[in-house]
PDB file of C-alpha atoms in Angstrom:
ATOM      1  CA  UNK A   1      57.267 139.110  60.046  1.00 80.00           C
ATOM      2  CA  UNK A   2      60.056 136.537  59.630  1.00 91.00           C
ATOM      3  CA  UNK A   3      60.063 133.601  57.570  1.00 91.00           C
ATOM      4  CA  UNK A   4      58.891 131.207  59.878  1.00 90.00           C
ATOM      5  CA  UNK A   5      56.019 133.293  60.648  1.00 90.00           C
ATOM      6  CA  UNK A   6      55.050 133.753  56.521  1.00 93.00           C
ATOM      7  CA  UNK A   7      55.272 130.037  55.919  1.00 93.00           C
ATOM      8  CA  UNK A   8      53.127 129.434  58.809  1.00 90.00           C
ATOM      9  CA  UNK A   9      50.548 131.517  57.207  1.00 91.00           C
ATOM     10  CA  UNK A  10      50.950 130.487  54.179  1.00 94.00           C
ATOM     11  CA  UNK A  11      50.453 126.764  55.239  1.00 93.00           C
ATOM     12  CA  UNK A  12      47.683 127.613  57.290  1.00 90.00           C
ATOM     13  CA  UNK A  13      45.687 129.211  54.462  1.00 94.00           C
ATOM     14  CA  UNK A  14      46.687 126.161  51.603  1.00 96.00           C
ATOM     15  CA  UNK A  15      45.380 124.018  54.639  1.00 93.00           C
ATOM     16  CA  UNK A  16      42.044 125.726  54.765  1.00 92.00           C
ATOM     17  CA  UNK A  17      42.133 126.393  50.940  1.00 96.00           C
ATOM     18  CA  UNK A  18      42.551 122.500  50.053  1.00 95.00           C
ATOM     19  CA  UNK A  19      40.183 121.746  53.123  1.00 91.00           C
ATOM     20  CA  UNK A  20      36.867 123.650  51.519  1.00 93.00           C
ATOM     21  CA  UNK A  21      37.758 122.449  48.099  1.00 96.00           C
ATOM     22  CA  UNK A  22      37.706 118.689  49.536  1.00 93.00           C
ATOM     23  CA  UNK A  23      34.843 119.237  51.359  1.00 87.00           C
ATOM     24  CA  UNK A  24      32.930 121.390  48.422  1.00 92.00           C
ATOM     25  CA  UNK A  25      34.409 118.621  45.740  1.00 94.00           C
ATOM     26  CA  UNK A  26      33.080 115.456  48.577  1.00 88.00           C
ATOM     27  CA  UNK A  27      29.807 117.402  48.817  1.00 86.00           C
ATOM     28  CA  UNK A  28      29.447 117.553  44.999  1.00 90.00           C
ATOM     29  CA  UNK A  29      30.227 113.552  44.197  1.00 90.00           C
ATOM     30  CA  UNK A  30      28.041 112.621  47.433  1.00 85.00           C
ATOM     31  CA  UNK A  31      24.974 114.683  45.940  1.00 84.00           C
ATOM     32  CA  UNK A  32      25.453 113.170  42.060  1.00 86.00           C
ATOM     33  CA  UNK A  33      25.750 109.589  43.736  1.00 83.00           C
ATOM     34  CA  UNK A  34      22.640 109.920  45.708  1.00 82.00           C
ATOM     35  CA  UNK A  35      24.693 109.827  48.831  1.00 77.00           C
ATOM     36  CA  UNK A  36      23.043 113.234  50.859  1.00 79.00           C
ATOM     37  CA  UNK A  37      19.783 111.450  52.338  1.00 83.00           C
ATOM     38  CA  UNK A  38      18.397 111.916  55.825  1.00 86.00           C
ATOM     39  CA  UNK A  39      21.050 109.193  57.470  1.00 86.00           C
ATOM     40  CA  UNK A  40      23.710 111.276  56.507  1.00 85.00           C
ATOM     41  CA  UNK A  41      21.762 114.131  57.901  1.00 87.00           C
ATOM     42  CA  UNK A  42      21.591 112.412  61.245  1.00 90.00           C
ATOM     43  CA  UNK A  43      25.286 110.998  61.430  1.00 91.00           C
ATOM     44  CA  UNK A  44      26.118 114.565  61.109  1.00 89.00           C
ATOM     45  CA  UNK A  45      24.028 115.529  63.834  1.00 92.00           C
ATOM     46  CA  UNK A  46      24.756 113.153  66.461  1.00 94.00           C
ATOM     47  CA  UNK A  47      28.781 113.137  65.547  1.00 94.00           C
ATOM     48  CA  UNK A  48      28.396 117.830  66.119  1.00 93.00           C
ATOM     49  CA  UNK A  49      26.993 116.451  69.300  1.00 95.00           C
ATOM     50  CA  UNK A  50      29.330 114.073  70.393  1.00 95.00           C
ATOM     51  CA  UNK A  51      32.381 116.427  69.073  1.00 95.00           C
ATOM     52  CA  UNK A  52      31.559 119.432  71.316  1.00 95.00           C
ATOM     53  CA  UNK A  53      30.963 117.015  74.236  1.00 96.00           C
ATOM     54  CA  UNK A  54      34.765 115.619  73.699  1.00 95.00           C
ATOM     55  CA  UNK A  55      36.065 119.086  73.062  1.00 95.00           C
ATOM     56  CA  UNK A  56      33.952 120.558  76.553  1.00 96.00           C
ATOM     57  CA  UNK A  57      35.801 117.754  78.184  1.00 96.00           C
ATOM     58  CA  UNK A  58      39.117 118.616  76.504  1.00 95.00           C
ATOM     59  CA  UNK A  59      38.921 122.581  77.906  1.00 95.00           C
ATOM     60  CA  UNK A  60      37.611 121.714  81.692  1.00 96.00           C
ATOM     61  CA  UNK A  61      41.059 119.517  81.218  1.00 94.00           C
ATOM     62  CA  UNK A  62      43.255 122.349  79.974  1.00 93.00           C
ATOM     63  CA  UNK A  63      41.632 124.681  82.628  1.00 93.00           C
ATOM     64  CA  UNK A  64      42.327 121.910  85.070  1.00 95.00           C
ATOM     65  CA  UNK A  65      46.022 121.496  84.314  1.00 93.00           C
ATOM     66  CA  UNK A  66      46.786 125.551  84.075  1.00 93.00           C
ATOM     67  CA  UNK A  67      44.738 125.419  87.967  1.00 95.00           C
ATOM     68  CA  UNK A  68      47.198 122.703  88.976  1.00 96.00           C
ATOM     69  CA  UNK A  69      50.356 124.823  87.489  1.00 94.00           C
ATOM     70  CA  UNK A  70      50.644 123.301  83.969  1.00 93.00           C
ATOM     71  CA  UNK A  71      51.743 126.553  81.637  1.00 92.00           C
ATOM     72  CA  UNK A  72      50.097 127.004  78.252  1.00 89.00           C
ATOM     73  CA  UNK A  73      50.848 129.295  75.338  1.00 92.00           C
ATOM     74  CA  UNK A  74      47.647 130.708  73.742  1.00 92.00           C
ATOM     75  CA  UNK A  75      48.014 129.102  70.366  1.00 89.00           C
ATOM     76  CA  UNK A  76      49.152 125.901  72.006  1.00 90.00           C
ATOM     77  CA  UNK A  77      45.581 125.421  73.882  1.00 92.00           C
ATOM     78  CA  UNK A  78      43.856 126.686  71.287  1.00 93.00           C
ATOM     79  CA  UNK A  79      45.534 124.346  68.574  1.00 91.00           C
ATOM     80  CA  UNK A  80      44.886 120.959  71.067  1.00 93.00           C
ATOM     81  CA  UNK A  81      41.340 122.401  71.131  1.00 94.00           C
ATOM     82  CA  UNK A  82      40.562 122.209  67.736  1.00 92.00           C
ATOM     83  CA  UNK A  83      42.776 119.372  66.974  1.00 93.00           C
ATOM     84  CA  UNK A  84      40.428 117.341  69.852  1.00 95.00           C
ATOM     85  CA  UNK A  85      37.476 119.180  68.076  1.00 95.00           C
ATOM     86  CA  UNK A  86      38.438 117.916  64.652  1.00 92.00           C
ATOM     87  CA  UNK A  87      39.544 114.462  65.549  1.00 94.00           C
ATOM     88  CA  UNK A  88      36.425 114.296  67.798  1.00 94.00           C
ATOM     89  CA  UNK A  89      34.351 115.005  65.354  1.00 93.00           C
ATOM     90  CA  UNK A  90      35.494 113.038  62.441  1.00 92.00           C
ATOM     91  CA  UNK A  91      35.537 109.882  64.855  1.00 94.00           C
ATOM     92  CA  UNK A  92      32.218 110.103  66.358  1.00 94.00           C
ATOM     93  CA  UNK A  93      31.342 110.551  63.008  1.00 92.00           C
ATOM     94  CA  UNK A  94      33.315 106.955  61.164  1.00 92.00           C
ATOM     95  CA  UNK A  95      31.621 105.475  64.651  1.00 93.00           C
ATOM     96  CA  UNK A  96      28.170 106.466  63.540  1.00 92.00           C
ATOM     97  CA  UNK A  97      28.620 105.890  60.155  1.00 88.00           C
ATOM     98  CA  UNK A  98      29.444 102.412  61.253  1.00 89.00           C
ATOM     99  CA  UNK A  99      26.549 102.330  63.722  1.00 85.00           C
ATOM    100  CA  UNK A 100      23.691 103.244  61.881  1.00 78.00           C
TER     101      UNK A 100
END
């Protein structure tokens, strides 16, 4: 492995080190300030939903381009997938927050 390739992984696994501690530390504030009730529950629900629907879209698209001659690395399509699933998901889920 080169140095590109090392920081890579090293970035990648701060990323998902800092990403469960924000989610475990958001978890632990939402439950002392009351905030996990059966809204929440449902926002979550509906915005999974609405996340795999976008990112089902997003692969018939990549599939679509690579029929019509479009070339894709492996970690290129699946890094737009789960940047689309990601994004998709925390929209859908400001959008139902907002909604409901």
């Amino acid at each position: 492995m080169n140095t590109d390739q090392l920081v890579g992984l090293a970035g990648i696994l701060v990323g998902v080190f800092f990403g469960v501690l924000g989610v475990w530390w958001g978890i632990k504030k939402a439950a002392k300030n009351r905030g996990i009730d059966e809204r929440l529950k449902a926002i979550v629900a509906k915005s999974h939903s609405s996340s795999w629907i976008i990112t089902l879209a997003a692969t018939y698209s990549i599939f679509i381009l690579y029929a019509l001659g479009v070339a894709f690395s492996v970690p290129a399509a699946l890094g737009t997938l789960l940047f689309i699933q990601l994004g998709g998901w925390s929209l859908s889920f400001f959008f139902y927050n907002k909604r409901y």
